[in-house]
Coordinates of C-alpha atoms and ligand atoms in Angstrom, one line a residue:
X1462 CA 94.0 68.2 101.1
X1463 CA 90.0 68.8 101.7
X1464 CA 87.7 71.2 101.2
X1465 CA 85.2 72.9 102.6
X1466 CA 82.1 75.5 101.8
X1467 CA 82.1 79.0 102.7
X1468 CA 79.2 78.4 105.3
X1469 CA 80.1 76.1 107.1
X1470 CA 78.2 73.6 106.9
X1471 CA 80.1 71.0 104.8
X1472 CA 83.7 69.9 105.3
X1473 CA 86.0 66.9 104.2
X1474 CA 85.1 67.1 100.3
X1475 CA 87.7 65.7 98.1
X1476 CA 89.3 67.5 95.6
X1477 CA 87.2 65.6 92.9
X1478 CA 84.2 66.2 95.4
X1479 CA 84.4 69.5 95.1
X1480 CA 85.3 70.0 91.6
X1481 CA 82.6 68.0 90.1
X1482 CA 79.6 69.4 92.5
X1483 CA 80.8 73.1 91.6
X1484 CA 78.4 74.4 94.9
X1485 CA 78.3 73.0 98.6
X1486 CA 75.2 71.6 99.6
X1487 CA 74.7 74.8 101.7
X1488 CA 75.1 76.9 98.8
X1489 CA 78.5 77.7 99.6
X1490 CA 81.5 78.0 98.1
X1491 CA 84.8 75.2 98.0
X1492 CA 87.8 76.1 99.7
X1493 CA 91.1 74.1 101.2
X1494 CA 90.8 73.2 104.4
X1495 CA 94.1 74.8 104.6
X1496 CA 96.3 76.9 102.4
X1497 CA 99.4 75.0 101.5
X1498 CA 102.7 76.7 101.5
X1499 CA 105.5 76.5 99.0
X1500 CA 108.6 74.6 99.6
X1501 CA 111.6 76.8 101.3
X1502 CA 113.4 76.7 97.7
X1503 CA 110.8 77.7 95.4
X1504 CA 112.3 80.5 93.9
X1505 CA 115.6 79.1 93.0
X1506 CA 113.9 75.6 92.2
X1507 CA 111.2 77.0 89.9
X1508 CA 112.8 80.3 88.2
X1509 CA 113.8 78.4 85.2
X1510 CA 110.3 76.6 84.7
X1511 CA 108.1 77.1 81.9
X1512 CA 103.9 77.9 82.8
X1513 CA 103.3 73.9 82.5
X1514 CA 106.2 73.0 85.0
X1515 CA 105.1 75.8 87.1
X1516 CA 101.4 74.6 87.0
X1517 CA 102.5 70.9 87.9
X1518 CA 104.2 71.9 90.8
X1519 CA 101.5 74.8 92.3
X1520 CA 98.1 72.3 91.1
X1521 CA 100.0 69.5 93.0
X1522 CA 100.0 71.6 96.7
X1523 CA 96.4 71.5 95.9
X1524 CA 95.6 68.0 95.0
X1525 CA 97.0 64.9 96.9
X1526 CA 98.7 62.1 94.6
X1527 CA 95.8 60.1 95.4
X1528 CA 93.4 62.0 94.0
X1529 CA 95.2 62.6 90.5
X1530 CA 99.0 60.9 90.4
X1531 CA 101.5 63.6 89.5
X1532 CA 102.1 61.5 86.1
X1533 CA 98.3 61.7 85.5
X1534 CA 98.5 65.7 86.5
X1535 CA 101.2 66.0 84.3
X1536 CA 99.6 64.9 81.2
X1537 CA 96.7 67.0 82.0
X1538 CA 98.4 70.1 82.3
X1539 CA 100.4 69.6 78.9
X1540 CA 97.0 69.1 77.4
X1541 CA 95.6 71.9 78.5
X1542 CA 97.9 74.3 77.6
X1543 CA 98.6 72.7 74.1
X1544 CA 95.9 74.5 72.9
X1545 CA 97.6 78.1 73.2
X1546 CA 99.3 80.2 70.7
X1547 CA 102.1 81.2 72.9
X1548 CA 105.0 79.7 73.8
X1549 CA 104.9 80.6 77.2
X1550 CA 101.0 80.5 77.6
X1551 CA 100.8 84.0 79.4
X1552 CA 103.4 86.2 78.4
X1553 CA 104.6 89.5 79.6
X1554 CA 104.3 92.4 77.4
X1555 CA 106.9 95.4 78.7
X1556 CA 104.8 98.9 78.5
X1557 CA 107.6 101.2 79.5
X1558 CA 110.2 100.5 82.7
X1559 CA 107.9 99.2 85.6
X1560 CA 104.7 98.3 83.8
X1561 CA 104.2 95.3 82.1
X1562 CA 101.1 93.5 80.7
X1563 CA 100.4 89.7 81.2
X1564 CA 98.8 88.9 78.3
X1565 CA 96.5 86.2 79.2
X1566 CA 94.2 85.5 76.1
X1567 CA 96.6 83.0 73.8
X1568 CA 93.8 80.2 74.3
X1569 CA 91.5 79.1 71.8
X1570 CA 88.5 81.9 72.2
X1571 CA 91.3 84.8 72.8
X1572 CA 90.0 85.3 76.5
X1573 CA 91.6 84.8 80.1
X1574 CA 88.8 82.4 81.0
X1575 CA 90.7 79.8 78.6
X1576 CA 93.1 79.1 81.3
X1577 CA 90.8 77.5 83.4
X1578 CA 88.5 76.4 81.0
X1579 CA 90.8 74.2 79.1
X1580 CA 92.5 72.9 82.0
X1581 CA 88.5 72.0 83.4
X1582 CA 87.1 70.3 80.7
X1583 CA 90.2 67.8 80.7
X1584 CA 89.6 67.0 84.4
X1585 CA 85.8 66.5 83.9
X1586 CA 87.1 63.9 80.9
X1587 CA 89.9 62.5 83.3
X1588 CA 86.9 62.3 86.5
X1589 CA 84.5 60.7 84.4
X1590 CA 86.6 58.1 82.7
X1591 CA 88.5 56.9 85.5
X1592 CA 84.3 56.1 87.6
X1593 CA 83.3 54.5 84.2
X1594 CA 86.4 52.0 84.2
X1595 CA 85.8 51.2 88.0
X1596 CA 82.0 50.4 86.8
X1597 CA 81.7 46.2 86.1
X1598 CA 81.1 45.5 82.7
X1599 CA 77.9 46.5 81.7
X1600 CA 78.0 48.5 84.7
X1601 CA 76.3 52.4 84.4
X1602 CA 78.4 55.0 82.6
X1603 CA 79.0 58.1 84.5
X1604 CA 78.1 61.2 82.4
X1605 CA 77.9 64.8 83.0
X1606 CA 75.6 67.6 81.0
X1607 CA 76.9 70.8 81.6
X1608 CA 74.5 73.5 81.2
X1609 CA 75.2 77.5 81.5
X1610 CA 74.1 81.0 80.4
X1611 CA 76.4 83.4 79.0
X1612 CA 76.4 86.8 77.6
X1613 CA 79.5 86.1 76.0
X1614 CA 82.8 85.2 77.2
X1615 CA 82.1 82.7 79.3
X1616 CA 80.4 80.7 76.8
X1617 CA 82.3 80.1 74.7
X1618 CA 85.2 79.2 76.1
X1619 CA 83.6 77.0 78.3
X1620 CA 82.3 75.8 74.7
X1621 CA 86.3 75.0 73.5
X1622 CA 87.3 73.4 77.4
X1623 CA 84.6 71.2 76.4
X1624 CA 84.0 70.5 72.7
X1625 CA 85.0 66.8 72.1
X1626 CA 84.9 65.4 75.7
X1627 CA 83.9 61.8 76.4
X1628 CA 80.9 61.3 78.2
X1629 CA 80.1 65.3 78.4
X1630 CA 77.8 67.0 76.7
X1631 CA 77.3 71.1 77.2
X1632 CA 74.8 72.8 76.5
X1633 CA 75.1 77.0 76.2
X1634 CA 72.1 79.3 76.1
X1635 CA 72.4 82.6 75.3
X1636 CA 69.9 85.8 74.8
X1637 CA 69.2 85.7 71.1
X1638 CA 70.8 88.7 69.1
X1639 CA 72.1 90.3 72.5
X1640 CA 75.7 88.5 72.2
X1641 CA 78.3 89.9 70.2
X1642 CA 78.5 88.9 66.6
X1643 CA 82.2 87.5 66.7
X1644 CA 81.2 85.6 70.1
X1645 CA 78.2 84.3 68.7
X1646 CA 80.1 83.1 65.9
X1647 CA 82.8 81.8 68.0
X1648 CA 80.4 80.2 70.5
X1649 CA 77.9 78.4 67.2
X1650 CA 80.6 77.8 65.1
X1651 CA 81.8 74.4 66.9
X1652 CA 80.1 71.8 65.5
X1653 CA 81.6 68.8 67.6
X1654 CA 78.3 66.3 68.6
X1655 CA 78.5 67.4 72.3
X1656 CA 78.2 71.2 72.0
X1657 CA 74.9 72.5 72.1
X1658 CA 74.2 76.4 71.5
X1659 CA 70.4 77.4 72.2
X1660 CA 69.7 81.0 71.2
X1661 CA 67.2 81.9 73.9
X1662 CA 64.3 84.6 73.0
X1663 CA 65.1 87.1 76.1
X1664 CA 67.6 88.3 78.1
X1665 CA 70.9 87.3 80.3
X1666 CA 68.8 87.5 83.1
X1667 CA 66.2 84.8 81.8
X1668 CA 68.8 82.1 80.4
X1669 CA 70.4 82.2 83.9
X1670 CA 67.1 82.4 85.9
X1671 CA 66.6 79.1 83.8
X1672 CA 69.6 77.4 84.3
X1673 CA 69.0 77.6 88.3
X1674 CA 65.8 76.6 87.4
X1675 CA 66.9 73.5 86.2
X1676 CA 69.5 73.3 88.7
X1677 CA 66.9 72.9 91.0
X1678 CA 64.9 70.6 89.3
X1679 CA 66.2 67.5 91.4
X1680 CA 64.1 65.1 88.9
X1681 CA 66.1 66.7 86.1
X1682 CA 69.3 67.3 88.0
X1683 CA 69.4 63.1 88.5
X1684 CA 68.4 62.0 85.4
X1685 CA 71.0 64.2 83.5
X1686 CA 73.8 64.7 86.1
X1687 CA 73.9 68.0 85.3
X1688 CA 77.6 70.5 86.2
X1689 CA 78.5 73.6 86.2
X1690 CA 81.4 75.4 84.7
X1691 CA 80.7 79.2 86.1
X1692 CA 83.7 80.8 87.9
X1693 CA 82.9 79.7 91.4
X1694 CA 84.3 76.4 90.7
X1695 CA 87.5 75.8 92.4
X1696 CA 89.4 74.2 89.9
X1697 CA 89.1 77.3 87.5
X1698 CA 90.5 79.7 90.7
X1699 CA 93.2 77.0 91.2
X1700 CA 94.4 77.0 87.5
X1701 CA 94.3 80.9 87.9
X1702 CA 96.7 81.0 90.2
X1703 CA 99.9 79.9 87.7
X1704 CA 99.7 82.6 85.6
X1705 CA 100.6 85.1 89.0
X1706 CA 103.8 82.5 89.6
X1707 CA 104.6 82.7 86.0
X1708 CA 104.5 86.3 85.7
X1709 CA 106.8 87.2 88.7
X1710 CA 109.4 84.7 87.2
X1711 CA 109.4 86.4 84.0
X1712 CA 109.9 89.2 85.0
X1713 CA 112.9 88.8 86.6
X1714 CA 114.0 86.6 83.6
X1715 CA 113.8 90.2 81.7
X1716 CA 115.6 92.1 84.3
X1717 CA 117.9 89.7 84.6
X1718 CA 117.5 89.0 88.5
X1719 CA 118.1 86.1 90.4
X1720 CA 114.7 85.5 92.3
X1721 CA 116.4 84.5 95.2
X1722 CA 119.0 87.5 95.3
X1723 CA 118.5 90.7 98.0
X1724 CA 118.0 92.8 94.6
X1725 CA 114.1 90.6 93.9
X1726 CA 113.5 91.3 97.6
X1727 CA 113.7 95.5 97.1
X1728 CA 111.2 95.1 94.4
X1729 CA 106.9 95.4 94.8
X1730 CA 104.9 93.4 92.8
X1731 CA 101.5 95.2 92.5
X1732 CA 98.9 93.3 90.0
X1733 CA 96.2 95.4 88.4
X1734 CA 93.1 92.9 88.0
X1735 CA 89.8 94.1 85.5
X1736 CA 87.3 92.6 88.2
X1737 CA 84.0 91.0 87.5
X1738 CA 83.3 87.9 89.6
X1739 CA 86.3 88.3 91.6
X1740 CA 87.8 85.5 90.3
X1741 CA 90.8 86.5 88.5
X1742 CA 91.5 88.6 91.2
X1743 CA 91.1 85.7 93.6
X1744 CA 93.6 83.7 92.3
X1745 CA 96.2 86.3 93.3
X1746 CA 95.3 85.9 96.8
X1747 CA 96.0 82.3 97.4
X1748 CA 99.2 82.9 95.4
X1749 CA 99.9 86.2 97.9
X1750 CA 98.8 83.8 100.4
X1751 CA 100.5 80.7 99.4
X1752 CA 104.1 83.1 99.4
X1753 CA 104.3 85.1 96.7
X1754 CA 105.8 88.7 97.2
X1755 CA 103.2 90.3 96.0
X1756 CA 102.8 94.4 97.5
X1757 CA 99.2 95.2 96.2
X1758 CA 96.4 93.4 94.1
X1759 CA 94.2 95.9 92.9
X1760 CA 90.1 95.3 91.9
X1761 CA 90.0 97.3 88.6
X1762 CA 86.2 97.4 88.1
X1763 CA 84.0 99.7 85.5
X1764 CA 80.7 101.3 86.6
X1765 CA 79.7 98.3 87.9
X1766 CA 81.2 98.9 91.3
X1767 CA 79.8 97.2 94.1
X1768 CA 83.6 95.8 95.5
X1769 CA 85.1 99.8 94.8
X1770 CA 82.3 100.9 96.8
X1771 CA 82.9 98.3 99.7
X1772 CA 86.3 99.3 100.6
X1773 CA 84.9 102.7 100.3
X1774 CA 81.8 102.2 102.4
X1775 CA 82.5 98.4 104.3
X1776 CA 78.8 98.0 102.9
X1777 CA 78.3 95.6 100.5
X1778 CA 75.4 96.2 98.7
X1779 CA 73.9 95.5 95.2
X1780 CA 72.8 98.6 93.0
X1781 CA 69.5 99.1 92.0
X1782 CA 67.9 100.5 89.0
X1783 CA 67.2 99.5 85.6
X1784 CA 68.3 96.7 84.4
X1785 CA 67.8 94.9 87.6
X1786 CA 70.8 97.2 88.5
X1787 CA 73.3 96.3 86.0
X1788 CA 74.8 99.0 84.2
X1789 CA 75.6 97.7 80.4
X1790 CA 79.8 99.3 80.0
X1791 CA 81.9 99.0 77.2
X1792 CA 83.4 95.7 79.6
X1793 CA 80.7 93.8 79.3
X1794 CA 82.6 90.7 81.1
X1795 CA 82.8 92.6 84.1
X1796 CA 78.9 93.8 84.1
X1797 CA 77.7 92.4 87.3
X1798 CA 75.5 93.1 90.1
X1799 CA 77.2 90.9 92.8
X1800 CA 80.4 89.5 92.9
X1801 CA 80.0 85.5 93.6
X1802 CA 83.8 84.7 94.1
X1803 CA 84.1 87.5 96.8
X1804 CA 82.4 84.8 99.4
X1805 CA 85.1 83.2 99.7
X1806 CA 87.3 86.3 100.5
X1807 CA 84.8 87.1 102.8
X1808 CA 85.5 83.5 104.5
X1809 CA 88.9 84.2 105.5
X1810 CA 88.2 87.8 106.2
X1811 CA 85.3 85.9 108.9
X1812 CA 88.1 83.6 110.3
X1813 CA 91.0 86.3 110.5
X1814 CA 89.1 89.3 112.1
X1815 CA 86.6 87.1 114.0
X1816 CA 85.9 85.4 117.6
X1817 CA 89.6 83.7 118.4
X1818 CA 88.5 81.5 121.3
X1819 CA 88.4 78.2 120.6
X1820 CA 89.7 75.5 118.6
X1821 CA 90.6 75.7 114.6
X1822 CA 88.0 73.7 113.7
X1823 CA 85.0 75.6 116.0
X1824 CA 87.1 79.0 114.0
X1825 CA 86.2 77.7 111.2
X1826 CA 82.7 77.0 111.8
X1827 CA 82.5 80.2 113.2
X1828 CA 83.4 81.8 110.4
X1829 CA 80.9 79.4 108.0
X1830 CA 78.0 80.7 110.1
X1831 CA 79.4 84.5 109.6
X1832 CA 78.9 84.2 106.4
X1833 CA 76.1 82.6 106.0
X1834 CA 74.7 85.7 108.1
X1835 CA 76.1 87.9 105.5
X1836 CA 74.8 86.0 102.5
X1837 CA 70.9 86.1 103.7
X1838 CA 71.3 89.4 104.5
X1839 CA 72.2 90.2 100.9
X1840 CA 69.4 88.4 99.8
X1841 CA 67.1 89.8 102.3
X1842 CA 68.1 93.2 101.9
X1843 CA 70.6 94.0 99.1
X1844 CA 72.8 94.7 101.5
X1845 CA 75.5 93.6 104.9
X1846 CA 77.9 95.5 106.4
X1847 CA 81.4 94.5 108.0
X1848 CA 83.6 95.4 111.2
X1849 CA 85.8 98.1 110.4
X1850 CA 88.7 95.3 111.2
X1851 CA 87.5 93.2 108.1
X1852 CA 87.8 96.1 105.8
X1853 CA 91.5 97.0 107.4
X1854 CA 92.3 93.3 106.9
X1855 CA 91.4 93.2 103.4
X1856 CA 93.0 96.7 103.0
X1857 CA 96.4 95.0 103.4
X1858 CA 96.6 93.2 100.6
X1859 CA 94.2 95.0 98.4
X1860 CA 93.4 98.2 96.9
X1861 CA 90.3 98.9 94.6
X1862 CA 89.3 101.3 91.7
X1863 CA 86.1 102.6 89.8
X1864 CA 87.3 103.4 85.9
X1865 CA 83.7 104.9 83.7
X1866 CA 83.5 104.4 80.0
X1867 CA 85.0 107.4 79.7
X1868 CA 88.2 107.0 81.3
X1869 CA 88.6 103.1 79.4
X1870 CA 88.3 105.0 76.1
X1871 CA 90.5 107.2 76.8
X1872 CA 93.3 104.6 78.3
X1873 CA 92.6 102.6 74.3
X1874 CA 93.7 105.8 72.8
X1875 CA 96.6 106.8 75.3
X1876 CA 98.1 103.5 75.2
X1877 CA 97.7 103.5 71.4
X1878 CA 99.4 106.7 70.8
X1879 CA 101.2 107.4 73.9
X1880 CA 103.0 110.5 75.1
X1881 CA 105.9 109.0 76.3
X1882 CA 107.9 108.1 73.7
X1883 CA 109.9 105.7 75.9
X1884 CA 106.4 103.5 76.2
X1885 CA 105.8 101.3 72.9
X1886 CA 102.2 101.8 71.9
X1887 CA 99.7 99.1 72.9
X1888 CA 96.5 98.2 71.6
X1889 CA 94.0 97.5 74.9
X1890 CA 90.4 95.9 74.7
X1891 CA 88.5 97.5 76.7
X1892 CA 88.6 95.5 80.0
X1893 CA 92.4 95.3 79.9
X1894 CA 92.0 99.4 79.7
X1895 CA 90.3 98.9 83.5
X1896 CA 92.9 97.6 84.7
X1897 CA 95.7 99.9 82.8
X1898 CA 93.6 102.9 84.0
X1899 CA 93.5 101.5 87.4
X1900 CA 97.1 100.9 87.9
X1901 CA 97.7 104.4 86.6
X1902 CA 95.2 106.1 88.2
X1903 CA 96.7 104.3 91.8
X1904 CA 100.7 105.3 90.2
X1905 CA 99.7 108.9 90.8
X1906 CA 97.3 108.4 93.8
X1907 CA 100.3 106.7 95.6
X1908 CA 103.2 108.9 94.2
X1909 CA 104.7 105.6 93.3
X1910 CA 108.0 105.3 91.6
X1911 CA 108.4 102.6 89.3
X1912 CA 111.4 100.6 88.6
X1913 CA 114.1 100.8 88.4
X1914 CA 114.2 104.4 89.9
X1915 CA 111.7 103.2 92.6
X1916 CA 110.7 99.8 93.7
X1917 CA 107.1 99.2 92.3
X1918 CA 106.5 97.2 89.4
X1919 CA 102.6 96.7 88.3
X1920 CA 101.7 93.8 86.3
X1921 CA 98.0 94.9 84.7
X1922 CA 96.5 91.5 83.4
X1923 CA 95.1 91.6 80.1
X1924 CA 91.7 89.7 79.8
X1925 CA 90.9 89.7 76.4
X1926 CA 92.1 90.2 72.9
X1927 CA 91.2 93.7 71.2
X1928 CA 89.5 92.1 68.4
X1929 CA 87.2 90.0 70.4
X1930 CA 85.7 93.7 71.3
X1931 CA 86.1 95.3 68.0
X1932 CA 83.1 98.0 68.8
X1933 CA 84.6 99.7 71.6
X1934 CA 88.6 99.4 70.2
X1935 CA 87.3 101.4 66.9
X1936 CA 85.1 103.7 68.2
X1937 CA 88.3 104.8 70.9
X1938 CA 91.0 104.8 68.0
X1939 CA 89.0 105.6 64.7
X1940 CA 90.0 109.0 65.2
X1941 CA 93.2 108.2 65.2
X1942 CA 95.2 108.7 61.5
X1943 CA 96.4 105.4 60.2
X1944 CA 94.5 103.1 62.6
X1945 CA 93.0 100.3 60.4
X1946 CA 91.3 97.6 62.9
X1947 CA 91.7 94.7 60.2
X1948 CA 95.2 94.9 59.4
X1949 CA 96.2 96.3 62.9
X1950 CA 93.9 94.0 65.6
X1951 CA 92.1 91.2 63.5
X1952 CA 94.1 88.0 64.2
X1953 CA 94.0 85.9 61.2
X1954 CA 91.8 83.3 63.3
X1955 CA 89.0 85.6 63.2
X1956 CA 89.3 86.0 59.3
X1957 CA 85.9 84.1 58.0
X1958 CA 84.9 83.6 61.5
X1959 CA 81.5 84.7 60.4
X1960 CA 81.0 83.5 57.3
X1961 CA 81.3 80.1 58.7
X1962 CA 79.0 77.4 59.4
X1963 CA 76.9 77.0 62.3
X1964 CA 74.9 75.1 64.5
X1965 CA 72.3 76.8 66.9
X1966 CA 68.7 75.9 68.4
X1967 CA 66.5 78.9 68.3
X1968 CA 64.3 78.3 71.5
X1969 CA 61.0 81.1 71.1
X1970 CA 60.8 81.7 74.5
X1971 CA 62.2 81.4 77.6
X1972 CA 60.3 78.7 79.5
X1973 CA 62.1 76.2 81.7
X1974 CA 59.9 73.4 80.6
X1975 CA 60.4 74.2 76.6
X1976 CA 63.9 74.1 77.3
X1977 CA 64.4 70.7 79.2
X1978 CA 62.2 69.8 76.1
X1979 CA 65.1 70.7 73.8
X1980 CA 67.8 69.4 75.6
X1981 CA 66.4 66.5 75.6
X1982 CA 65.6 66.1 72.3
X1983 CA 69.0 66.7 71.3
X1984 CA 70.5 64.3 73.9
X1985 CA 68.6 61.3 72.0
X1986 CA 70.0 63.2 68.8
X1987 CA 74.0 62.7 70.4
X1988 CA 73.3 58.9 71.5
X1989 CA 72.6 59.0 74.6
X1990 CA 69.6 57.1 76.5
X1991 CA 68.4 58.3 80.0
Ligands
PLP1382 C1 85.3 87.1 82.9 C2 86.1 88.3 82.5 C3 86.6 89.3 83.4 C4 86.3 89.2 84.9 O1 86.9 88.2 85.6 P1 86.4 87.7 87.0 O2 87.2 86.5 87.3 O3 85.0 87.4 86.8 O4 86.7 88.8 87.9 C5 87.4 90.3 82.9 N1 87.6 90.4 81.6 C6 87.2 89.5 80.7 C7 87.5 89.7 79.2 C8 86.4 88.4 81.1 O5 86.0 87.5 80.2

């Protein structure tokens, strides 16, 4: 299996390849050169499996043998998911008959992006150590310094996939008193040698205006070897993908249905997705399109709705305003301007609705350069349009919907205290509440009936644990009698959390040069010589 980028202009990468260089030289996205299927006898095969079974056998359509031997995967994979508080990594939570919640923060930071993360980290480790032992003795030591902005999430658990790794160091800046107080502490609590946290005077914007900055800096770049963990690397969409195998198995574990009987067929899987980079959401896709019997994946996004407004409009185009654009919500994970993932939906929505004469490969170039057009006129303009057929392709498989602050509040409360007394109360943070107020606002839209009087089922995917977003949980339930956030929400891993000690760089402002300064500084402080 190879990859390619999104515009066309690099093909044949490995699966390490693309993995460890994050971005195409084009500044395109990876993606398989093809999108494997699953064996004929899957679902009777793989019903019983547990999530790291399951993630052997899915990772391995993806990457050959003889890029990581399946004992080697293996390994890996139990590794990674070691680290998570629940027995079956993602569980499924049962609301009331025909909606469910998968319940994807059990990883060390109590956020989705563990699932990838963890799994990452090992295979930078597992990259890195097998180059080095190739190396003659005395030979150079491959190394990789991973730098990133955050405003939150993404740090830290990037922080955790990371923390102890051989021959990786990370450094994470952030805007200084503009994170959360529990993910700061989560984030400068670590105090492994190889985590660096550098509290950045300014905003989002200017920690990742200097990360591509140093990205840039090819001086820097090759002295340092620097990587990326964002969410446009494949291997995170890839690991993604297990947790949509895992949750279809489940539930027909609950309902007691043989996968493989005519009864699984009548059901619809529809997936509710809080959508930020489109990653998540993603991952359902190459499931959907790798054979899963999926009916609908819907983009759940807050005010910050550029993909809602595309299947509206067929115009993709960034919002302006304040902010650069960016409307601060009560999701803050999902508070983005563009979408970077949705490039490479865009690719196959190029190839699938495109020119059709000529051969696969010329398709595929074809559909590179399509892109590419689209991509510099976003940057040109804030804005492309597509075909009407592109938006009808999409439309298929998709569905999208726009939830406010107002609506997410109120999905905390109704899901705490609900009306139905055959639905056991819930406690939602508030991007899990996009999605929850998605799939319900799209139950009524649709007239759906929901099994087992009707054949839809919706799994929302829950992104993050209540506590981690303590502000917006008790400001939607305080109201309610009895509610007490501590004894209710706070898992006992947060207990202290703040009170703990920490390690953190305060940089006074946000130059490029002050910052390469620092990191270098505190490279010679870890060890290392460049
Ligand atoms: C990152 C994140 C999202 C958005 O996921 P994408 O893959 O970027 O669409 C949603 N919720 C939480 C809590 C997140 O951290």
């Amino acid at each position: 299996m190879f990859y390619r980028s999104t515009r066309g202009q690099a093909k044949n990468y490995t699966f390490e390849e693309a993995v460890m260089t994050g971005l195409g030289p084009d500044g395109g996205l990876f993606i398989p050169q093809e999108i494997p299927s699953l064996p004929t006898n899957w679902r009777q095969a793989w019903s019983q499996y547990s999530f790291q079974q399951l993630a052997v056998e899915i990772l391995s359509l993806y990457i050959d043998d003889s890029q990581i031997p399946r004992a080697d995967l293996t390994k890996l994979v139990e590794s990674s998911y070691s680290t998570f508080r629940a027995e079956d990594v993602t569980p499924l939570f049962k609301v009331r008959d025909g909606l469910y919640i998968l319940e994807l923060f059990h990883g060390p930071t109590f956020a989705f992006k563990d699932v990838a993360l963890q799994f990452v980290g090992n295979l930078f480790e597992y990259f890195l150590e097998r180059k080095n032992s190739k190396e003659p003795a005395g030979g150079q030591t491959h190394r990789l310094t991973v730098v990133g902005a955050t405003s939150g999430d993404t740090g830290s658990a990037a922080i955790y996939g990371l923390r102890g790794k051989k021959n990786v160091s990370v450094f994470i800046l952030h805007p200084n008193g503009r994170v959360s107080p529990i993910q700061e502490a989560q984030m400068t609590t670590v105090l492994d040698k190889n985590v660096h946290n550098l509290s950045v005077e300014g905003t989002f914007d200017d920690c990742q205006d200097i990360v591509k900055n140093l990205f840039g800096n090819k001086e820097f770049n090759t002295r340092h070897h620097l990587g990326a963990v964002n969410s446009i690397n494949w291997a995170r969409i890839l690991a993604q993908t297990v947790y949509y195998f895992q949750a279809y198995f489940s539930l027909l574990r609950s309902l007691n249905i043989d996968p493989a009987s005519a009864e699984a067929d009548k059901i619809n899987f529809d997936f509710s997705v809080p959508t930020g980079n489109f990653g998540d959401v993603l991952a359902g896709y190459y499931a959907y399109r790798m054979g899963l019997p999926t009916n609908k994946l819907l983009i759940a996004t807050n005010e910050n709705d550029i993909l809602y407004r595309f299947f509206a409009s067929q115009a993709y185009e960034k919002q302006t305003g304040e902010d650069g654009g960016v409307k601060a919500t009560l999701s803050p994970a999902m508070d983005i301007l563009v979408s970077s993932n949705f490039e490479r939906l865009l690719w196959y929505l190029a190839r699938e609705t495109g020119p059709s004469e000529g051969n696969a490969e010329e398709l595929c170039d074809k559909a590179g350069q399509t892109v590419n057009g689209w991509m510099k006129e976003l940057k040109e303009e804030g804005v492309f349009r597509v075909a009407d057929k592109a938006v009808l392709k999409a439309r298929e498989i998709f569905d999208a919907a726009r939830v406010t602050d107002v609506e997410t509040s109120a999905a905390i409360r109704a899901f705490y205290e609900p009306k139905n007394t055959a639905q056991t109360p819930y406690v939602l943070d508030p991007h899990t509440a996009v999605g929850v107020a998605a799939a319900e606002e799209y139950i009524q839209r649709e007239n759906l009936k929901t099994y087992p009087s009707g054949p839809d089922v919706l799994i929302c995917l829950a992104t993050a644990h209540p506590a981690k977003f303590s502000e917006a949980v008790e400001n939607s339930l305080n109201s309610v009698a009895g509610f007490n956030f501590e004894k209710d929400v706070l898992p006992t891993e947060f207990h202290g959390l703040l009170n703990k000690e920490r390690r953190v760089t305060h940089v006074e402002r946000a130059d490029p040069q002050l910052i390469i300064q620092v990191i270098e500084k505190e490279l010679r402080e870890e060890g290392i010589s460049f």
